[in-house]
mmCIF file of C-alpha atoms in Angstrom:
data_model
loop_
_atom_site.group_PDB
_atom_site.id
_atom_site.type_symbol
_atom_site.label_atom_id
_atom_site.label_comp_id
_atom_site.label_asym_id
_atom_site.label_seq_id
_atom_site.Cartn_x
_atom_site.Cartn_y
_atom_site.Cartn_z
ATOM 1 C CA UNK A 1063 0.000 0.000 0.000
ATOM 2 C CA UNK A 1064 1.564 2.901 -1.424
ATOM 3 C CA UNK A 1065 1.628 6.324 -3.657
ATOM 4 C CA UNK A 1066 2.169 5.786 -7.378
ATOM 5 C CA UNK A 1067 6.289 6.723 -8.021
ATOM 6 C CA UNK A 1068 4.962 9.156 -10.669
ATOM 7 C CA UNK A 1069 3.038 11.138 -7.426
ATOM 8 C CA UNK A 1070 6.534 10.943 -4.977
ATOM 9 C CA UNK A 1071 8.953 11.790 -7.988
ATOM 10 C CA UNK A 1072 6.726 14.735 -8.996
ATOM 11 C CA UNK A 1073 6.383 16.385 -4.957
ATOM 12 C CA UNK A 1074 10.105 14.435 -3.999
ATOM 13 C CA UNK A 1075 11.060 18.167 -2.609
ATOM 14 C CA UNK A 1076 7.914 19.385 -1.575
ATOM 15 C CA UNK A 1077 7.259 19.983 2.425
ATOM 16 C CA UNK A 1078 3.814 20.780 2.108
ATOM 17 C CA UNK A 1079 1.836 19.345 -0.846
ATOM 18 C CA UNK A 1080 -0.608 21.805 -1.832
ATOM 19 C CA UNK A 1081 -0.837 24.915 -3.061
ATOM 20 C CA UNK A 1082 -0.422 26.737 0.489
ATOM 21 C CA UNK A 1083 3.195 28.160 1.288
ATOM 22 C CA UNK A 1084 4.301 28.074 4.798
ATOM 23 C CA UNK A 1085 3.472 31.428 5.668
ATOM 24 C CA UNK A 1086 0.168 30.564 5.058
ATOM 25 C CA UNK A 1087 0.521 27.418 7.078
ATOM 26 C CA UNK A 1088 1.959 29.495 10.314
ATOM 27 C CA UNK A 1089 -1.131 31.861 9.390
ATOM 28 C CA UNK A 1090 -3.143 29.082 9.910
ATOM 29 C CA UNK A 1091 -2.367 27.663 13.051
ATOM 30 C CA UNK A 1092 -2.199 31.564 14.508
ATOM 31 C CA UNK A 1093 -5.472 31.887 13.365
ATOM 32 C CA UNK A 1094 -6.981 28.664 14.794
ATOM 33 C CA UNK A 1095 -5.324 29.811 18.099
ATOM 34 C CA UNK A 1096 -3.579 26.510 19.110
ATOM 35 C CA UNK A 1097 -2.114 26.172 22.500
ATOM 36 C CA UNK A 1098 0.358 23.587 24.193
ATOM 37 C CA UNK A 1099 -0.853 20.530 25.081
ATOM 38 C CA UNK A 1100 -3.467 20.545 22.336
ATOM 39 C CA UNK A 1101 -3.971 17.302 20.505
ATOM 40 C CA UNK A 1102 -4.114 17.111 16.428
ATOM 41 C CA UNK A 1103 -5.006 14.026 14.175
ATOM 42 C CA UNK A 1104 -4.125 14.873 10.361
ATOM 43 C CA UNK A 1105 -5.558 12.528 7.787
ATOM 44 C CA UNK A 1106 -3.649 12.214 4.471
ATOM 45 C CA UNK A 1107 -0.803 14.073 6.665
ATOM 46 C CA UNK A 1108 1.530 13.880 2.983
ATOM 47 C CA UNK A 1109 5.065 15.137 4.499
ATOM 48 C CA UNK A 1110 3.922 16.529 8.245
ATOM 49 C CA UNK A 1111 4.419 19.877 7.898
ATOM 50 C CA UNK A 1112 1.447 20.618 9.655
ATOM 51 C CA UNK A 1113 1.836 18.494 12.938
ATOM 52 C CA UNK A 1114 6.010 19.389 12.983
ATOM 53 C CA UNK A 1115 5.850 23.118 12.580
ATOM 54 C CA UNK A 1116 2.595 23.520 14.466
ATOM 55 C CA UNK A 1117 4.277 21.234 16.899
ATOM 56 C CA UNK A 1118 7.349 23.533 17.285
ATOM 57 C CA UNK A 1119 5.638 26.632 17.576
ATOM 58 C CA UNK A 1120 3.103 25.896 19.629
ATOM 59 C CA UNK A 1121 3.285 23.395 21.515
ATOM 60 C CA UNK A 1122 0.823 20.657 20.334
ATOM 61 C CA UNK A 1123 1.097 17.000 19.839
ATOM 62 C CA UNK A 1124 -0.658 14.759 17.143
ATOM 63 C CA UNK A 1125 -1.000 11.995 14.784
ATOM 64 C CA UNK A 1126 -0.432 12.357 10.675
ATOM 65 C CA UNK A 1127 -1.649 9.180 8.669
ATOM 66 C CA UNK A 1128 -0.820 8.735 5.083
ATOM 67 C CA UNK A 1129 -0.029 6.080 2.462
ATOM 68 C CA UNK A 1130 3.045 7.265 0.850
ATOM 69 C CA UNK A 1131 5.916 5.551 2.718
ATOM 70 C CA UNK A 1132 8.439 8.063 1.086
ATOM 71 C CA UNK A 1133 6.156 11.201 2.747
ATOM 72 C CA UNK A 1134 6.494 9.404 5.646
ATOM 73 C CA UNK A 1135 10.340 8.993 5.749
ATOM 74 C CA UNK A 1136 10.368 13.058 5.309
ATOM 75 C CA UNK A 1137 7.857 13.630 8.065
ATOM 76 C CA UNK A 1138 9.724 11.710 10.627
ATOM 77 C CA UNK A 1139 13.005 13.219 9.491
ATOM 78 C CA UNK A 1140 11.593 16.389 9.675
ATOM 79 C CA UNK A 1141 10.337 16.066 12.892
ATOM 80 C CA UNK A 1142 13.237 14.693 14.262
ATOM 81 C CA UNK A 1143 14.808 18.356 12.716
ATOM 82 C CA UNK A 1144 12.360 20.150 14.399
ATOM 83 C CA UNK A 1145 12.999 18.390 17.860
ATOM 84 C CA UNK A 1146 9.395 17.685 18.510
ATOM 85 C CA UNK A 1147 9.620 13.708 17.692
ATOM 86 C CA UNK A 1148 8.314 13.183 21.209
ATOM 87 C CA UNK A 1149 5.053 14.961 20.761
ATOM 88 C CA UNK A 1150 4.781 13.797 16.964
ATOM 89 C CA UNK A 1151 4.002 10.406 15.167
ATOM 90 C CA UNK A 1152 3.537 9.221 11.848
ATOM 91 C CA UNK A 1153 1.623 6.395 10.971
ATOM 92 C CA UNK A 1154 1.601 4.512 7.725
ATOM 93 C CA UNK A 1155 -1.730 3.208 6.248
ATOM 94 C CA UNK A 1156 -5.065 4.452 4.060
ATOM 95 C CA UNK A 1157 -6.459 7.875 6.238
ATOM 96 C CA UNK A 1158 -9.577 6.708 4.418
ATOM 97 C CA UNK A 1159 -11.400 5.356 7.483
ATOM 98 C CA UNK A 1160 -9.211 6.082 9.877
ATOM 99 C CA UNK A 1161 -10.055 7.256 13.447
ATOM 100 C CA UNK A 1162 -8.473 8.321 16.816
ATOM 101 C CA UNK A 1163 -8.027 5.970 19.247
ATOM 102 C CA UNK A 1164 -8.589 9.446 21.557
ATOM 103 C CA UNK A 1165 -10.646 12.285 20.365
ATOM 104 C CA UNK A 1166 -8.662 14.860 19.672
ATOM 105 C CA UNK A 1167 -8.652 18.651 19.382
ATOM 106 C CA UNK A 1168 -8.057 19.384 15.744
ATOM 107 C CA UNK A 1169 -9.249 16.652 12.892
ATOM 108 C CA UNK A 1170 -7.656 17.547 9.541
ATOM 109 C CA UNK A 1171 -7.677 16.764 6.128
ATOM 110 C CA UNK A 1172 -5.684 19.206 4.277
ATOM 111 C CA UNK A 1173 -6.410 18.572 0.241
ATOM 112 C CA UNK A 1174 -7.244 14.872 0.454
ATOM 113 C CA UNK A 1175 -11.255 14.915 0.645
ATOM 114 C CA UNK A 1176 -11.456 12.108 -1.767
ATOM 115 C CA UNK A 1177 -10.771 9.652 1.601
ATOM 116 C CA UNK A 1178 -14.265 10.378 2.207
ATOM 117 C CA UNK A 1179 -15.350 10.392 -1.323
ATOM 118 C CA UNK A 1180 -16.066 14.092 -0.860
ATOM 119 C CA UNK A 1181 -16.003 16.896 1.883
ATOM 120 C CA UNK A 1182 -19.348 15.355 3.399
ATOM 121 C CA UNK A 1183 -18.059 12.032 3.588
ATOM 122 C CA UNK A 1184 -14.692 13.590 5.300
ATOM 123 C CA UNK A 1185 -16.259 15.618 7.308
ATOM 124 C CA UNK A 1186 -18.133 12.776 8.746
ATOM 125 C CA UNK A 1187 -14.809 11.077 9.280
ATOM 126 C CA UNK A 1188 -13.122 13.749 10.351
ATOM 127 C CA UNK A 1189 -15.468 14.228 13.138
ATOM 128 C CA UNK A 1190 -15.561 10.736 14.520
ATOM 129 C CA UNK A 1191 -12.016 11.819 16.024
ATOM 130 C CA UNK A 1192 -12.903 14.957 17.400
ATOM 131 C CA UNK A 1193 -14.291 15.943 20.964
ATOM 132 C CA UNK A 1194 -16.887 17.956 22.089
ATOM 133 C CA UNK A 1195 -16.368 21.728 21.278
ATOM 134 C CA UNK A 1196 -13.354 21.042 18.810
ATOM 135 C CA UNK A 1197 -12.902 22.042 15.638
ATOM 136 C CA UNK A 1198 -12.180 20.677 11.844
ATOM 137 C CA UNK A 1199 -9.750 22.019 8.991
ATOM 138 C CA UNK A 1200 -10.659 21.044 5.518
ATOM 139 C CA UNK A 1201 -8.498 21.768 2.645
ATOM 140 C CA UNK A 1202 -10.783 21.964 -0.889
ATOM 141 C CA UNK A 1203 -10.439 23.548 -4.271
ATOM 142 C CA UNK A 1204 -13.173 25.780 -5.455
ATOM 143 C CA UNK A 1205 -13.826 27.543 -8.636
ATOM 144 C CA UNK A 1206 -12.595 30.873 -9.008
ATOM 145 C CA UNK A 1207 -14.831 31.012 -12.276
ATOM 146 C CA UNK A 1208 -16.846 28.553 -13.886
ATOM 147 C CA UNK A 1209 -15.069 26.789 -16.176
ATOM 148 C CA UNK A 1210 -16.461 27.399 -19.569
ATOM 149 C CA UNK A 1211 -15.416 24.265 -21.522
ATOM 150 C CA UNK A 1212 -14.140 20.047 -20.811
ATOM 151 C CA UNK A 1213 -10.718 21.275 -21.423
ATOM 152 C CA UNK A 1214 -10.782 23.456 -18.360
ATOM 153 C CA UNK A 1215 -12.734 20.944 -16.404
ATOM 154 C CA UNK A 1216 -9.790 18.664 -17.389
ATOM 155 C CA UNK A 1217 -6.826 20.517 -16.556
ATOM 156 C CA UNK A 1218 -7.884 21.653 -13.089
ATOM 157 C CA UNK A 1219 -8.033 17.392 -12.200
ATOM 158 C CA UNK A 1220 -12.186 17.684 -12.180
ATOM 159 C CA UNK A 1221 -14.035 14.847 -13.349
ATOM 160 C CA UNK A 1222 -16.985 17.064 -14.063
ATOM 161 C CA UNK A 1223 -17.516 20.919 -13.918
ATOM 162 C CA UNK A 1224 -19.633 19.813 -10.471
ATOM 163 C CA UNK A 1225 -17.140 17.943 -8.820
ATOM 164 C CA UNK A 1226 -16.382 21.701 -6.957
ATOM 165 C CA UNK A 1227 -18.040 24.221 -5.934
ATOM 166 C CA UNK A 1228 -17.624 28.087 -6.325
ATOM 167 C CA UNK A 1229 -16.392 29.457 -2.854
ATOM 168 C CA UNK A 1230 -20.214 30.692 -1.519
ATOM 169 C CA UNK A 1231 -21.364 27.096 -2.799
ATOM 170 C CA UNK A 1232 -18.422 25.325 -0.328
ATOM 171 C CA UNK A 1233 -19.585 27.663 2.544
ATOM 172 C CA UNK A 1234 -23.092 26.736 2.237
ATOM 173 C CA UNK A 1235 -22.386 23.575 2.050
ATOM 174 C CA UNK A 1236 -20.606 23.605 5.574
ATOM 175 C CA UNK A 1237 -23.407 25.302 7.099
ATOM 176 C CA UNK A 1238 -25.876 22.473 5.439
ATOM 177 C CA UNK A 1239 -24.049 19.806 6.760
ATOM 178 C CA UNK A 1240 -24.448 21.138 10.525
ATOM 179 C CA UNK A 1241 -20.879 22.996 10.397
ATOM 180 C CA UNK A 1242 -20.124 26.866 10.808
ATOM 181 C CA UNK A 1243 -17.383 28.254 9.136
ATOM 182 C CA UNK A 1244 -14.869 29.928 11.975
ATOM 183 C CA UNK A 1245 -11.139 30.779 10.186
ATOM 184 C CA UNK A 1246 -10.137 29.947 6.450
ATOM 185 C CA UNK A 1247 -6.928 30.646 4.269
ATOM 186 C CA UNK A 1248 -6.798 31.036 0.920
ATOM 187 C CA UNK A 1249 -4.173 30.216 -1.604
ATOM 188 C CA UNK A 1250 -3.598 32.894 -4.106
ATOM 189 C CA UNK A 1251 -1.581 32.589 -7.457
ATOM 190 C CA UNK A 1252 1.895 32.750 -5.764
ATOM 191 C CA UNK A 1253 1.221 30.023 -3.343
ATOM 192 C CA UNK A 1254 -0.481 28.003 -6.970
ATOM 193 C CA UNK A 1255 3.204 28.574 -8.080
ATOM 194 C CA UNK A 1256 5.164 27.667 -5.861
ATOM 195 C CA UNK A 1257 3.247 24.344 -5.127
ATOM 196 C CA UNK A 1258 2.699 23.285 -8.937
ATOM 197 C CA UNK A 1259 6.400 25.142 -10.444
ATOM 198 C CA UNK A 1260 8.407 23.602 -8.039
ATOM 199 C CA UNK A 1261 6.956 20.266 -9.499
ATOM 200 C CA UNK A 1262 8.455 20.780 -12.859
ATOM 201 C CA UNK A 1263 12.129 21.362 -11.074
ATOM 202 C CA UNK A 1264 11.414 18.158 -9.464
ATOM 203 C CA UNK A 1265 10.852 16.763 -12.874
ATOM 204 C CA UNK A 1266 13.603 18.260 -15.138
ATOM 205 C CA UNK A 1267 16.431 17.092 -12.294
ATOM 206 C CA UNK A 1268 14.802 13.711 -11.936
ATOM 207 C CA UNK A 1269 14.960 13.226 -15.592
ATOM 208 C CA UNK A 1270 18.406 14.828 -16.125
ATOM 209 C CA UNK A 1271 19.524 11.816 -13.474
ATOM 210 C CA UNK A 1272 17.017 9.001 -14.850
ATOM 211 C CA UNK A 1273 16.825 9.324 -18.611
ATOM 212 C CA UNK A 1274 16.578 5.896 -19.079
ATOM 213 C CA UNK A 1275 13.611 5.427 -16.791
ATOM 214 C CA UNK A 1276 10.503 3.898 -17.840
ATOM 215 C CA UNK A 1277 8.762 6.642 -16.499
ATOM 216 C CA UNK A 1278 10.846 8.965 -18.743
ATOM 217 C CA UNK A 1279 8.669 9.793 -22.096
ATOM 218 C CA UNK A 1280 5.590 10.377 -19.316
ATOM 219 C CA UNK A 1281 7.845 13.220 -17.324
ATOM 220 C CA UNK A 1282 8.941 14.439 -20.637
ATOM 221 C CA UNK A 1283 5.261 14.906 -22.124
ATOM 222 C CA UNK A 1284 4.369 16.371 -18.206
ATOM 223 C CA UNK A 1285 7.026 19.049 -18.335
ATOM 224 C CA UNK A 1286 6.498 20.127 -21.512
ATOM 225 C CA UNK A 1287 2.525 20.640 -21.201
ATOM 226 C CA UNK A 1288 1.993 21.368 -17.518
ATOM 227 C CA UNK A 1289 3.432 24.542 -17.258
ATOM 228 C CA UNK A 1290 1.110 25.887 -19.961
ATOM 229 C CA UNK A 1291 -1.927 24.171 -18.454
ATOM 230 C CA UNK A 1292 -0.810 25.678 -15.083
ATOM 231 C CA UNK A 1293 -1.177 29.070 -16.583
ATOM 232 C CA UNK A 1294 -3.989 28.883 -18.705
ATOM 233 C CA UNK A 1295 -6.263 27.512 -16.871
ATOM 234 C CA UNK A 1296 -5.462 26.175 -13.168
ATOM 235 C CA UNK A 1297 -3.885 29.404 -11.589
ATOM 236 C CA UNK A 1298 -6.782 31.483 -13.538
ATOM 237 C CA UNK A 1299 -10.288 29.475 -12.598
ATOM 238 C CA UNK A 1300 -9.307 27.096 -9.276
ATOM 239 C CA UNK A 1301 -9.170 28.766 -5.915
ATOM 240 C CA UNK A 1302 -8.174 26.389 -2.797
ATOM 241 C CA UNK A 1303 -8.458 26.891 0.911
ATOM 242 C CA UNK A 1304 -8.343 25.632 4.291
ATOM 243 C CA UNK A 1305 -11.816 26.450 6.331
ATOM 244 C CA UNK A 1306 -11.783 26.209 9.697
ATOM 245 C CA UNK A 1307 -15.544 24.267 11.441
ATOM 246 C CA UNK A 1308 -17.126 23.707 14.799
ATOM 247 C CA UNK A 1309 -20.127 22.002 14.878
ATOM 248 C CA UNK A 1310 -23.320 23.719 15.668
#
């Protein structure tokens, strides 16, 4: 049970793997007002930025779960870095389904919705984990615009032009699901940038060092179209964010 190579080769130097920089990240957990001794679960928990720098700067301890035993190598190294092993852990295995052994004071799922076949479904998950009173961060796309044609559909990684929401549509969604809506950052295009350009650096140097690689003529095809679609389309009609929920 692991991540597809093509998935760790393309986010190999990555830290946080979506399109939210950490600036935004130490926004985040400034705005959620963590405190020591709080207790995070983070599904999908990719490299454990979250847990390790929220960890070090304030004070709280958690669990990430993810499948990608590579992510997990870097999130244990980086914690280690960080000096806040002892209040971290990383556990490998599907997040879909997954649920705290204690509830906890912060369920996340930070871009990974699809574990519960949706932000519903994830929600639902997300909340079997957490106490009384605490609170949920969901990471989702939304559409900037609506996207006028397939192609755009396409190149954004939509199956269909409903499988997101504009950003009022997400919000209401929250509240119809029992949920309000207490903090949320937003990416904007530099933090698109930085999370889907550094991919193609990732590419060209893996590439340079593995010509020979079966997954070669794939990464060559990928670098020479995804920058383009990156521009076009992607940067210009998908918005993503983190929203911050207590239940009502």
């Amino acid at each position: 049970m692991d991540l597809p190579r093509t998935f760790t080769i393309r986010e190999r130097d990555h830290r946080i793997h979506n399109p939210i920089d950490d600036v935004k990240l130490a926004t985040l957990g400034r705005a959620i007002r963590l405190r020591p001794g709080m207790t995070l679960l983070d599904l999908a928990c990719g490299s454990g930025e979250l847990l390790c720098t929220w960890s070090r700067d304030h004070g709280v301890a958690g669990t990430g779960v993810d499948i990608s035993t590579v992510f997990l190598a870097a999130a244990r190294s980086r914690a280690a870095e960080l000096g806040v092993a002892d209040r971290v852990r990383f556990t490998h295995g599907d997040a879909a389904g997954h649920v705290s052994d204690e509830p906890v004071d912060v369920a996340a799922c930070v871009g990974a919705t699809w574990i519960g076949g949706g932000v519903p479904g994830t929600i639902d998950l997300l909340s079997r984990s957490l106490r009384p009173g605490g609170m949920l961060l969901v990471g989702e796309p939304y559409w900037l615009l609506d996207p006028p044609d397939h192609a755009t559909v396409e190149a954004c990684d939509a199956i269909a032009a409903e499988s997101f929401r504009d950003l009022p549509g997400l919000i209401e969604l929250f509240g119809q699901l029992g949920w309000d809506l207490v903090e949320m950052v937003l990416a904007d295009g530099d933090s698109w940038d930085r999370y889907a350009a550094a991919q193609w650096l990732s590419v060209r140097t893996w590439l340079d060092a593995n010509p020979d690689d079966e997954l070669a003529e794939q990464f060559r095809a990928e670098l020479r179209d995804a920058p383009l679609r990156h521009v076009r389309y992607r940067r210009r009609y998908l918005g993503w964010g983190v929203f911050a929920l207590m239940r009502r």
